[in-house]
mmCIF file of N, CA and C in Angstrom:
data_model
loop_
_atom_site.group_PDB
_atom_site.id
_atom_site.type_symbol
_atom_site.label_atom_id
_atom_site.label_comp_id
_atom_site.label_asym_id
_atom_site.label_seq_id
_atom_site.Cartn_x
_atom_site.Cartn_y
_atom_site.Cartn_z
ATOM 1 N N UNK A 1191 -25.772 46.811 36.680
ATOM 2 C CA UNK A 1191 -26.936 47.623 36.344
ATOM 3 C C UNK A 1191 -27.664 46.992 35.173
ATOM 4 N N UNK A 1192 -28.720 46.657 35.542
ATOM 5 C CA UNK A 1192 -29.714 46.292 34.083
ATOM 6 C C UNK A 1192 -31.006 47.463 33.901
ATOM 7 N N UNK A 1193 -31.448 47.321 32.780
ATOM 8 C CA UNK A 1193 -32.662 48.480 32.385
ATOM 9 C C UNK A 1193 -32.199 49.204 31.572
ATOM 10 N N UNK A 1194 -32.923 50.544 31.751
ATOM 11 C CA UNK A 1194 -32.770 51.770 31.075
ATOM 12 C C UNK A 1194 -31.679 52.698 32.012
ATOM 13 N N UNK A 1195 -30.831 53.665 31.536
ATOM 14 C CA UNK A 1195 -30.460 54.310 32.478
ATOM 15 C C UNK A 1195 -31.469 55.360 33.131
ATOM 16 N N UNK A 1196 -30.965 55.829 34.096
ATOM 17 C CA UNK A 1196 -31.490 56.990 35.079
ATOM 18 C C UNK A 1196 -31.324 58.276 34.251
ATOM 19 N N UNK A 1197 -30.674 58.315 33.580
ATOM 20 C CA UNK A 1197 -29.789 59.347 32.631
ATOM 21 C C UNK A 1197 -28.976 59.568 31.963
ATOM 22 N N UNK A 1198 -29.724 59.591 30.726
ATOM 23 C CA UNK A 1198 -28.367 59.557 29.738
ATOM 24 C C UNK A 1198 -28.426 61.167 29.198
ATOM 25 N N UNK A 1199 -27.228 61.660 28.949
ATOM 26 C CA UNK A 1199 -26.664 63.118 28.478
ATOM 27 C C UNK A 1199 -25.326 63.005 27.732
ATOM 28 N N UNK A 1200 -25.520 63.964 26.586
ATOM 29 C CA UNK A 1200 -24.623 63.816 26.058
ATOM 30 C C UNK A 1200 -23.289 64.887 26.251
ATOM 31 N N UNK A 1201 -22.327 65.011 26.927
ATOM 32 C CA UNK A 1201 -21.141 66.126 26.992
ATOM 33 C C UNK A 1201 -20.417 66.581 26.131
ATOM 34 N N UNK A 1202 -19.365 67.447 25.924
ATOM 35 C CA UNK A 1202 -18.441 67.814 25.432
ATOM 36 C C UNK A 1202 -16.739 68.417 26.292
ATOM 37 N N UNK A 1203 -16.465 66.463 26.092
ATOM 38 C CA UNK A 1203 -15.024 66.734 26.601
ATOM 39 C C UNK A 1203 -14.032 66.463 25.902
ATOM 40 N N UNK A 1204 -12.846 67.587 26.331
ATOM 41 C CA UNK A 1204 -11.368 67.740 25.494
ATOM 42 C C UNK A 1204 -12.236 67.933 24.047
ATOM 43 N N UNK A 1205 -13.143 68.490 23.631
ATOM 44 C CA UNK A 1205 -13.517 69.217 22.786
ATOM 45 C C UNK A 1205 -14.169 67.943 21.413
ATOM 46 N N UNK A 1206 -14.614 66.468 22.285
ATOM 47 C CA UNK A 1206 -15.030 65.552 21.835
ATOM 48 C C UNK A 1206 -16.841 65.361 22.627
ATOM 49 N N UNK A 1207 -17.583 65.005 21.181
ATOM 50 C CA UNK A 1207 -18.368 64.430 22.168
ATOM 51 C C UNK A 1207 -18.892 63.168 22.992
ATOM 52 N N UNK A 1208 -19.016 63.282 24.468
ATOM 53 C CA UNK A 1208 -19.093 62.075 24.907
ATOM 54 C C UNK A 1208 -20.652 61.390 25.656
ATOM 55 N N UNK A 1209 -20.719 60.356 26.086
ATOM 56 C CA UNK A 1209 -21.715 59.570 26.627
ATOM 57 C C UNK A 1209 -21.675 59.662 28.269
ATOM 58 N N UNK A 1210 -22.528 60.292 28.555
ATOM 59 C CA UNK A 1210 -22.841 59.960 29.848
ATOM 60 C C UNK A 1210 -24.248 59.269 30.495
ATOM 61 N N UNK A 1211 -24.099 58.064 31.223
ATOM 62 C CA UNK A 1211 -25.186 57.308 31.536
ATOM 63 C C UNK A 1211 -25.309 56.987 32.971
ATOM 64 N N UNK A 1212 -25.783 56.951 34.090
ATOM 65 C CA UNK A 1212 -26.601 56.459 35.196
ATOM 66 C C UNK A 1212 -27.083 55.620 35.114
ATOM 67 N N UNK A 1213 -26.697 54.849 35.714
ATOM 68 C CA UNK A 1213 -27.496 53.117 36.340
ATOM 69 C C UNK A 1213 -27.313 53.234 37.945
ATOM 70 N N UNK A 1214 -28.785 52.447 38.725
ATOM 71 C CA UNK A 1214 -28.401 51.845 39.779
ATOM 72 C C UNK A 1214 -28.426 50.529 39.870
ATOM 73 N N UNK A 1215 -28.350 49.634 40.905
ATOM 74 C CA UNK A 1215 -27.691 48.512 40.917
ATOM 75 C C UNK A 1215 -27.276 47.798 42.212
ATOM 76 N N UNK A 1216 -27.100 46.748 42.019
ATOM 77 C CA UNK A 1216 -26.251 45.686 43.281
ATOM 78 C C UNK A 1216 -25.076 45.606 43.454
ATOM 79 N N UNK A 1217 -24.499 45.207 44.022
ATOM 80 C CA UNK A 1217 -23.161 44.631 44.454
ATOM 81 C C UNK A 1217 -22.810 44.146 45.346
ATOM 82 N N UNK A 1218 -23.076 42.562 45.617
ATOM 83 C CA UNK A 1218 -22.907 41.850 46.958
ATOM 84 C C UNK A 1218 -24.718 41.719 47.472
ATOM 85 N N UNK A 1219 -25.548 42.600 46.829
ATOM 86 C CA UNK A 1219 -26.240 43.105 47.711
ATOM 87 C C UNK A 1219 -26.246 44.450 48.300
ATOM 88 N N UNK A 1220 -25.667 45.300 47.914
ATOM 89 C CA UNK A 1220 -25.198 46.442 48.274
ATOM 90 C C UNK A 1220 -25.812 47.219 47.343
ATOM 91 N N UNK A 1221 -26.645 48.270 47.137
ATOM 92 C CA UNK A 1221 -26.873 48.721 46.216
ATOM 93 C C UNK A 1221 -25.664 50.118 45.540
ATOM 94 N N UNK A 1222 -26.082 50.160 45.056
ATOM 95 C CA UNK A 1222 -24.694 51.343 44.360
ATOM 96 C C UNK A 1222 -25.337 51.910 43.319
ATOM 97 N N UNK A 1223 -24.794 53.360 42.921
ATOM 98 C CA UNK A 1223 -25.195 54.377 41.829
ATOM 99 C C UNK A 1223 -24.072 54.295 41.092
ATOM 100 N N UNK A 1224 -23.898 54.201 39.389
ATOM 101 C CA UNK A 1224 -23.050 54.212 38.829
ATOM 102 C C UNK A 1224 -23.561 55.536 37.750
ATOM 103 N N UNK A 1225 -22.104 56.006 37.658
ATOM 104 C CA UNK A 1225 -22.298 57.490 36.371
ATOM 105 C C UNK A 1225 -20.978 56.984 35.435
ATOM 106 N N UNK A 1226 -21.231 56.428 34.431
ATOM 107 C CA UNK A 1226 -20.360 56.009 33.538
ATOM 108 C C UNK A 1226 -20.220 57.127 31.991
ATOM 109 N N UNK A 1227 -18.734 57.282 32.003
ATOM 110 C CA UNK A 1227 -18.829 58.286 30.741
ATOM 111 C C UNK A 1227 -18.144 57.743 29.635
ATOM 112 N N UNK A 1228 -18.014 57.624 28.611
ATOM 113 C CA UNK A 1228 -17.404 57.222 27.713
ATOM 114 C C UNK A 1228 -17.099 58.266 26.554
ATOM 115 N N UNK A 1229 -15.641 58.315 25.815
ATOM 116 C CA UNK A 1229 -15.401 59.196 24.815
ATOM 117 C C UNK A 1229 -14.226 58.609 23.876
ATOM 118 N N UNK A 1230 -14.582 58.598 22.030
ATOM 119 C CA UNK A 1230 -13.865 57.696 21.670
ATOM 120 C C UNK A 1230 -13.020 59.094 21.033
ATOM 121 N N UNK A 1231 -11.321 59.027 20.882
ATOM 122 C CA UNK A 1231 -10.335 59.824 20.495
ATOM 123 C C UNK A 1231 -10.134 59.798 19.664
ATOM 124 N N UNK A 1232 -9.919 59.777 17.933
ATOM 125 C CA UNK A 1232 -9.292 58.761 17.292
ATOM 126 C C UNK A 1232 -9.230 57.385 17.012
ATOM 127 N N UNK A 1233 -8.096 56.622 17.813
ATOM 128 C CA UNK A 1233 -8.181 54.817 18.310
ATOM 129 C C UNK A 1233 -7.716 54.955 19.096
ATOM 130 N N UNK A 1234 -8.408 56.393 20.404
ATOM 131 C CA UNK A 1234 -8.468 55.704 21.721
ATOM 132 C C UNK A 1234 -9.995 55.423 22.044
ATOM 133 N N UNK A 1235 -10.107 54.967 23.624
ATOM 134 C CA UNK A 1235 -11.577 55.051 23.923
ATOM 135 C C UNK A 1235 -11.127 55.406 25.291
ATOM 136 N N UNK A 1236 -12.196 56.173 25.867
ATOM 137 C CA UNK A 1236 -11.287 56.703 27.223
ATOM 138 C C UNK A 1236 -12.518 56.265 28.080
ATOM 139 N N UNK A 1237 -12.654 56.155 29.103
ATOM 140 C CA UNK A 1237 -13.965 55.937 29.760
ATOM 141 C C UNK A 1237 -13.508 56.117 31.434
ATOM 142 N N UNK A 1238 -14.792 56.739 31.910
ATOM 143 C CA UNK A 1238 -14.604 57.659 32.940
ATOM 144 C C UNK A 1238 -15.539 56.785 34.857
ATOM 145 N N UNK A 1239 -15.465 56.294 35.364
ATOM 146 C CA UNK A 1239 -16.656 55.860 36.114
ATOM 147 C C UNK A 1239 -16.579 56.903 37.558
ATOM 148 N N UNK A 1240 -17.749 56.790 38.104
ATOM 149 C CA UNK A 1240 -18.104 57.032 39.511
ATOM 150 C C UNK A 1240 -19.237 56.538 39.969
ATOM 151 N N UNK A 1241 -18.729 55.396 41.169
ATOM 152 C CA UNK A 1241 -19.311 54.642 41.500
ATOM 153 C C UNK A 1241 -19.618 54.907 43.502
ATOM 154 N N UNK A 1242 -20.510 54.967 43.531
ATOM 155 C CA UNK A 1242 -21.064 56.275 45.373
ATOM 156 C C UNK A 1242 -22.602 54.665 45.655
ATOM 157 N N UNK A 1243 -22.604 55.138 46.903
ATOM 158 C CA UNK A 1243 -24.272 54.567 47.193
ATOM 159 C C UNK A 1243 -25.166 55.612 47.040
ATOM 160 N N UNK A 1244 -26.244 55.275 46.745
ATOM 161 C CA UNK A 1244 -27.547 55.679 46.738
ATOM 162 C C UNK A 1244 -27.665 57.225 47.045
ATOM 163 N N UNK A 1245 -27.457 57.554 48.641
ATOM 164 C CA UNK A 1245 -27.302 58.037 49.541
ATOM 165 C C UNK A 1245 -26.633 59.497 49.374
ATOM 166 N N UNK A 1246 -25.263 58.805 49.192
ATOM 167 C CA UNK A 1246 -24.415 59.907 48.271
ATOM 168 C C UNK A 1246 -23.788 60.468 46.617
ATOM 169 N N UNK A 1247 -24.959 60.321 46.229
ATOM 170 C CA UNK A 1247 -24.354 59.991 44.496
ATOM 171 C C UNK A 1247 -24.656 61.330 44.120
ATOM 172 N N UNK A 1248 -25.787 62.226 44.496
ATOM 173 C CA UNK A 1248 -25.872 63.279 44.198
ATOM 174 C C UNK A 1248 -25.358 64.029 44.905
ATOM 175 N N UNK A 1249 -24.625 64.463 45.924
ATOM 176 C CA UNK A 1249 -24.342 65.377 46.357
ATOM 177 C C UNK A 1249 -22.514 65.078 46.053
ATOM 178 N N UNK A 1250 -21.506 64.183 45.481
ATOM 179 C CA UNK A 1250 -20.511 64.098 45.095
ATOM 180 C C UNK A 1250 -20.405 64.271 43.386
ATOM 181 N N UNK A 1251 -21.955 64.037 42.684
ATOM 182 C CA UNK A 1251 -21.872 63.951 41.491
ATOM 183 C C UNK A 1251 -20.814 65.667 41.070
ATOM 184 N N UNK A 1252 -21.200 66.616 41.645
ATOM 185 C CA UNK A 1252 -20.601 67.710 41.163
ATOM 186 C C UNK A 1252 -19.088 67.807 41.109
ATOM 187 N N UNK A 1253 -18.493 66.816 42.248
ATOM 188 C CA UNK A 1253 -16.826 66.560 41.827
ATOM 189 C C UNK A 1253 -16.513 65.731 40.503
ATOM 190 N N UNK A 1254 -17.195 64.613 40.371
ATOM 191 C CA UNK A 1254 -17.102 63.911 39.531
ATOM 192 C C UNK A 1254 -17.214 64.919 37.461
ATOM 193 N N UNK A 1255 -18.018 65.465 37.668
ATOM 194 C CA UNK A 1255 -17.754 66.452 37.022
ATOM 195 C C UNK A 1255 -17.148 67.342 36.726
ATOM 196 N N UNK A 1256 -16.676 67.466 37.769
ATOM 197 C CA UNK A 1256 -15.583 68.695 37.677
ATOM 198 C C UNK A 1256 -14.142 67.755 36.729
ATOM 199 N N UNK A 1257 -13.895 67.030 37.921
ATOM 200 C CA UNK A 1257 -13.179 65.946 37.450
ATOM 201 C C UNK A 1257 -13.286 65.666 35.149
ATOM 202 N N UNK A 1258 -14.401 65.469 34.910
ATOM 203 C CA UNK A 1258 -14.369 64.961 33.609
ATOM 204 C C UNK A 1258 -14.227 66.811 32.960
ATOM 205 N N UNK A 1259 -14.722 67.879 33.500
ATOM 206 C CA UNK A 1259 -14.679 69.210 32.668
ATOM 207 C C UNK A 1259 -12.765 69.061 32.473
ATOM 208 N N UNK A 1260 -12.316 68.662 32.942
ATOM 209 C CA UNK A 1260 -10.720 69.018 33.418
ATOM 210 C C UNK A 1260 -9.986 67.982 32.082
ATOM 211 N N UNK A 1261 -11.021 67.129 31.588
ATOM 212 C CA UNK A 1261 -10.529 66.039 30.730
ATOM 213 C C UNK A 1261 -9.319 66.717 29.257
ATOM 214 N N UNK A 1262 -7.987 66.222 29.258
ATOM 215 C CA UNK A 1262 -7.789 66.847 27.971
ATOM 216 C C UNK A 1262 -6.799 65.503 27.475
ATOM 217 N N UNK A 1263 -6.894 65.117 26.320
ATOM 218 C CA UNK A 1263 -6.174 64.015 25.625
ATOM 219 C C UNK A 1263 -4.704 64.815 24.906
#
């Protein structure tokens, strides 16, 4: 993914706050949607991806979320 993201938002997981960003993109030629999250612990760094095509990125994004609400360190 190069540019700006599609979306950046900021969350609150395991009671930290984290980075969430959207890029689309290639692969092979393939295009692909990426939702990348990142959250630093202490001296951890935890980081989260979901990576779908085009096609289906929004209508799975709501698992993927669910998925990071569930986050606890």
């Amino acid at each position: 993914a190069q540019g700006d993201p599609m979306v950046e938002e900021t969350l609150t997981l395991g009671g930290r706050k984290a980075l969430l960003r959207v890029h689309s993109g290639e692969v092979d030629g393939v295009s692909v949607r990426i939702a990348a999250v990142v959250l630093k612990k202490n001296s951890c760094i935890y980081d989260g991806l979901y990576i779908s095509s085009p096609v289906d990125f929004d209508s799975a994004m709501p698992n993927f979320r669910n998925v990071l609400n569930g986050f606890k360190s």
